[in-house]
PDB file of C-alpha atoms in Angstrom:
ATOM      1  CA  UNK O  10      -3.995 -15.381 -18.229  1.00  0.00           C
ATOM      2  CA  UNK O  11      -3.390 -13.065 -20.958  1.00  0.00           C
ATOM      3  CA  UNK O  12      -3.384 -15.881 -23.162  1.00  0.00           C
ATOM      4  CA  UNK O  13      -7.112 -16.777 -21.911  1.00  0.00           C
ATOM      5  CA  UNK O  14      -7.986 -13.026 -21.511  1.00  0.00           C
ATOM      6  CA  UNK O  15      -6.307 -10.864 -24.467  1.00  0.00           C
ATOM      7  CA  UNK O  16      -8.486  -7.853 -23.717  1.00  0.00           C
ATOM      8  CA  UNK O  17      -6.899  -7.577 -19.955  1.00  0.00           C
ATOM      9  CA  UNK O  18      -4.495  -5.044 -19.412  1.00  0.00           C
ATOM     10  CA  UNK O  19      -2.669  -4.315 -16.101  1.00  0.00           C
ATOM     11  CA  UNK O  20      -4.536  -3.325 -12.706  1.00  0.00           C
ATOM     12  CA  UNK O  21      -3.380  -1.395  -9.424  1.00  0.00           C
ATOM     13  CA  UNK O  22      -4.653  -0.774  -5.463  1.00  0.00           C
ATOM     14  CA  UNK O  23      -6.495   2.426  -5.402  1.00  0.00           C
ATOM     15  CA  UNK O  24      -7.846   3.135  -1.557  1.00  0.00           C
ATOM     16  CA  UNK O  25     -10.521   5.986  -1.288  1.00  0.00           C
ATOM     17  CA  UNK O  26      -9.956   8.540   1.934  1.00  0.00           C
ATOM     18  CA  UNK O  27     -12.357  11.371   2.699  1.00  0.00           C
ATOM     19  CA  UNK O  28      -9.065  12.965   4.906  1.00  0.00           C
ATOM     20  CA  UNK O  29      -6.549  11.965   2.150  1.00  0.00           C
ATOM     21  CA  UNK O  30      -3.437  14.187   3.459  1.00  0.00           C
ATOM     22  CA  UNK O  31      -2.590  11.558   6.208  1.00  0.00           C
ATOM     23  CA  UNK O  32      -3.013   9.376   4.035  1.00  0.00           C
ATOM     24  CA  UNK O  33      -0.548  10.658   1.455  1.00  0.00           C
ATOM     25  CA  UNK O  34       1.815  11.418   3.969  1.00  0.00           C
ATOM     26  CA  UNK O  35       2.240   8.168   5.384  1.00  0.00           C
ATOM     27  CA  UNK O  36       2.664   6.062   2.757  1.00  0.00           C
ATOM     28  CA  UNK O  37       5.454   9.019   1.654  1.00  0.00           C
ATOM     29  CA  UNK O  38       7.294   8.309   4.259  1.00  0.00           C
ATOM     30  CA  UNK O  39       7.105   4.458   4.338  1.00  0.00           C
ATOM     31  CA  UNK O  40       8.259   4.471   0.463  1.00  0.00           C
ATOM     32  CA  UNK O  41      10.213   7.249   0.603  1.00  0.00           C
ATOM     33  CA  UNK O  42       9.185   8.521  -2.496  1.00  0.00           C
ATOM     34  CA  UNK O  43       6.748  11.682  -3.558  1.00  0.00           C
ATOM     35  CA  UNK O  44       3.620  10.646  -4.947  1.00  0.00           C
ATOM     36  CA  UNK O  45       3.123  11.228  -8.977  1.00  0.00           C
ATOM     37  CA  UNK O  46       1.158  11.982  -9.897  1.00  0.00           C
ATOM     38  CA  UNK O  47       0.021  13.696  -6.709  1.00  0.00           C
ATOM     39  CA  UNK O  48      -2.836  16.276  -7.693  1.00  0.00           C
ATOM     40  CA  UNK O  49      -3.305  17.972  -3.768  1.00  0.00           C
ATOM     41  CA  UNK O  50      -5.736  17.034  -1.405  1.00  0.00           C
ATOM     42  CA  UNK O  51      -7.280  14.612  -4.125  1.00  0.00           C
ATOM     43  CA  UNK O  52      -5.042  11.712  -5.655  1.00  0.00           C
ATOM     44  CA  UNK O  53      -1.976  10.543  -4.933  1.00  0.00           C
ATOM     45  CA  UNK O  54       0.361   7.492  -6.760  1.00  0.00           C
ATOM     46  CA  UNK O  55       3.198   5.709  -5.531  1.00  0.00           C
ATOM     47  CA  UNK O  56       5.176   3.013  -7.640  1.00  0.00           C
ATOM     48  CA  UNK O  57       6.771   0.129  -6.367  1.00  0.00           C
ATOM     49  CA  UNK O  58       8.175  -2.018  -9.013  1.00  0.00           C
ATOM     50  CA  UNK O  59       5.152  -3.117 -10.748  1.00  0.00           C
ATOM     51  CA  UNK O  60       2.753  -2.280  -7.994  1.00  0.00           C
ATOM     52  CA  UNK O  61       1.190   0.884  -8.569  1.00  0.00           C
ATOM     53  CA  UNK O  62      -0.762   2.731  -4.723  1.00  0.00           C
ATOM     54  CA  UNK O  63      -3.572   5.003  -5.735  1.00  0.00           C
ATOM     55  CA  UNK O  64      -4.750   6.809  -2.892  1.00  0.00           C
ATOM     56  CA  UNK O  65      -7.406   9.392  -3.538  1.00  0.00           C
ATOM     57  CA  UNK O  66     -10.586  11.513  -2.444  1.00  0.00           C
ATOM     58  CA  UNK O  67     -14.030  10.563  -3.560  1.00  0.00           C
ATOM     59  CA  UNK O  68     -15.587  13.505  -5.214  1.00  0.00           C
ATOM     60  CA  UNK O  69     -19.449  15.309  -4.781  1.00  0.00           C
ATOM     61  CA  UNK O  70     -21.765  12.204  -4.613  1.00  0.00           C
ATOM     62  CA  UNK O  71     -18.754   9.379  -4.963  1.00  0.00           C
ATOM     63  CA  UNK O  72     -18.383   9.566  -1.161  1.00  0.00           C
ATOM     64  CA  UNK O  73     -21.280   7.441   0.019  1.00  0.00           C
ATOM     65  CA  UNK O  74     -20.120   4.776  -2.404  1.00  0.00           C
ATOM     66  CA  UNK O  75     -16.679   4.732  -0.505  1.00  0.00           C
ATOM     67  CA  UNK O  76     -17.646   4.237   2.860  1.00  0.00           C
ATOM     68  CA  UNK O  77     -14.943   2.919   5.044  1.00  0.00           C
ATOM     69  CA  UNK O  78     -14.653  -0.886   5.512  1.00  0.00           C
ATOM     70  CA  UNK O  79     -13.882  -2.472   8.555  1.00  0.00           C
ATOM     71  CA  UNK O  80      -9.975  -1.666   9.512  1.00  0.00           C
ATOM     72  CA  UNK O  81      -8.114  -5.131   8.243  1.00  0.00           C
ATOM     73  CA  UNK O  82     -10.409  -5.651   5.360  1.00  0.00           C
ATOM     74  CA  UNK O  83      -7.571  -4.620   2.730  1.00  0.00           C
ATOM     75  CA  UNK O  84      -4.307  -5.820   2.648  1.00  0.00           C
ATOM     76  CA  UNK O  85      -1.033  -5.143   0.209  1.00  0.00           C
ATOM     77  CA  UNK O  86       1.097  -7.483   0.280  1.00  0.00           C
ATOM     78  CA  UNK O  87       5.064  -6.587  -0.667  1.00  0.00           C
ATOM     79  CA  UNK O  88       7.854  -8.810  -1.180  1.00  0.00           C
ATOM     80  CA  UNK O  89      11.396  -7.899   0.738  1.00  0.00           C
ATOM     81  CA  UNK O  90      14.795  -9.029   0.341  1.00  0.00           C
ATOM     82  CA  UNK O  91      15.827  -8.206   3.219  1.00  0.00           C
ATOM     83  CA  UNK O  92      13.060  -8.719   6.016  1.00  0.00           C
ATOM     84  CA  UNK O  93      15.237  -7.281   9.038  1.00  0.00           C
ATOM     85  CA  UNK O  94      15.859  -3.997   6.825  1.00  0.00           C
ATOM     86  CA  UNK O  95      12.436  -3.504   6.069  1.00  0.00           C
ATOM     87  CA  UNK O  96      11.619  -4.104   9.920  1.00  0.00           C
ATOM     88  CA  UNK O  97      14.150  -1.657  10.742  1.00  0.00           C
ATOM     89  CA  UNK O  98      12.745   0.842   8.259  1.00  0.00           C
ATOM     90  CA  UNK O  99       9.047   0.605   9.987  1.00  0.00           C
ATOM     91  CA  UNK O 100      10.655   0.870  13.652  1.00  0.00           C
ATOM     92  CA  UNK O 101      12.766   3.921  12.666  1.00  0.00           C
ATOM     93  CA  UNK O 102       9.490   5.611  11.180  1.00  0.00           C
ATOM     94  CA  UNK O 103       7.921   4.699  14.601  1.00  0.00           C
ATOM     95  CA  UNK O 104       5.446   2.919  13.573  1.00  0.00           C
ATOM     96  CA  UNK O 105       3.986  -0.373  15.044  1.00  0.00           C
ATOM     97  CA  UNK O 106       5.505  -3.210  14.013  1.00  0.00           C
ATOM     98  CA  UNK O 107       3.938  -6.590  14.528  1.00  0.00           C
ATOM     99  CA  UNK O 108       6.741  -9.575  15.385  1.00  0.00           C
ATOM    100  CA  UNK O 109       7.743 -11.617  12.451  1.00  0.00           C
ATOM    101  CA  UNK O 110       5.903 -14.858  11.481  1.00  0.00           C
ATOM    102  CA  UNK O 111       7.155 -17.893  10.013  1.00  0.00           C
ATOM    103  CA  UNK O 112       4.361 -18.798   7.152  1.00  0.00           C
ATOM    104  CA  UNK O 113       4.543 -21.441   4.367  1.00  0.00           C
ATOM    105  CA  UNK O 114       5.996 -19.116   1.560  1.00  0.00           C
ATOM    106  CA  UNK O 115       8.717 -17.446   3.942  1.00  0.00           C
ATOM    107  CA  UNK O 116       8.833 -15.202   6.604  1.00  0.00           C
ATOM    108  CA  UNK O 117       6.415 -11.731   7.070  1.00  0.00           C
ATOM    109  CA  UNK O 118       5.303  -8.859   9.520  1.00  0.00           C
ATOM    110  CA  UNK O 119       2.932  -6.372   9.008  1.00  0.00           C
ATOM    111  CA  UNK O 120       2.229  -2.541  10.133  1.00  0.00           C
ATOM    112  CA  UNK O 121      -1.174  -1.007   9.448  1.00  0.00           C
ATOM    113  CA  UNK O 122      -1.853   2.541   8.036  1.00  0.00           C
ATOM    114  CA  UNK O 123      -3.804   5.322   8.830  1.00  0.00           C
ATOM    115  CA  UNK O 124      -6.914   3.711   8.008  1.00  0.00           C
ATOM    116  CA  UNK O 125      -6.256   0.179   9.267  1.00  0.00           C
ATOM    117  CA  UNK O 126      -5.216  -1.436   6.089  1.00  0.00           C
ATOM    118  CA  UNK O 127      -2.670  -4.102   6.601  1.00  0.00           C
ATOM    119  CA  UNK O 128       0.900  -3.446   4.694  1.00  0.00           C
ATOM    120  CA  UNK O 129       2.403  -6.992   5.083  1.00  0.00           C
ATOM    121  CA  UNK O 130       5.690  -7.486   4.082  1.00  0.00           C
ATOM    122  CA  UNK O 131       7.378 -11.404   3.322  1.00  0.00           C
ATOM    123  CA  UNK O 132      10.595 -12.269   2.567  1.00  0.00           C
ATOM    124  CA  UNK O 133      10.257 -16.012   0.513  1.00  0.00           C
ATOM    125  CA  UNK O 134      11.595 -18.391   1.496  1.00  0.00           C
ATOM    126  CA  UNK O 135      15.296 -19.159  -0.861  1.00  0.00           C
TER     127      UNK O 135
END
């Protein structure tokens, strides 16, 4: 793609929340990591490997353009190693854990956060 597209750099997930401390929190505790940068109550980064989580608040006017969309609509998708650990993980934060699926690439579950985004998680299969 690069080749095709020399002018692209790297992107990341950036998800807008009006209430952004929940937001912040959770995803603190299910990567058990601090955000950073993490500027307050307005933006908040997480890195996972090569996946970089914005979360932030729209400012002034920027609100309307981030209206919520329906719960579902976004999904991150993370590879595991070790699907069982990760499940455990998710259970031991109490959060709901949807039973493990067999799909065509390996096996996955998924939790949802605060806002109804899906966090699916997939082992491949070896």
């Amino acid at each position: 793609m690069r080749d095709q597209l020399p002018w692209l750099g790297s992107g990341f997930v950036a998800i807008a929340a009006l209430d952004l401390e929940p937001l912040i929190q959770f995803y603190r505790r299910l990567w058990q990591q601090d955000p950073h940068p993490y500027e307050g109550d307005r933006y908040g980064e997480f890195h996972l490997g090569s996946l970089r989580l914005v979360l932030f608040r729209p400012q002034g006017s920027q609100g309307a353009s981030f209206a919520p969309t329906p719960p579902g609509s976004l999904s991150i998708c993370v590879t595991v190693r070790d699907l069982a650990a990760a499940i455990a993980h998710c259970q031991d934060l109490g959060l709901t854990v949807d039973p493990p699926l067999k799909a065509s690439h390996g096996q996955e579950f998924q939790i949802r956060d605060p806002l109804g985004n899906r966090i699916i998680f997939y082992q491949p299969t070896q």
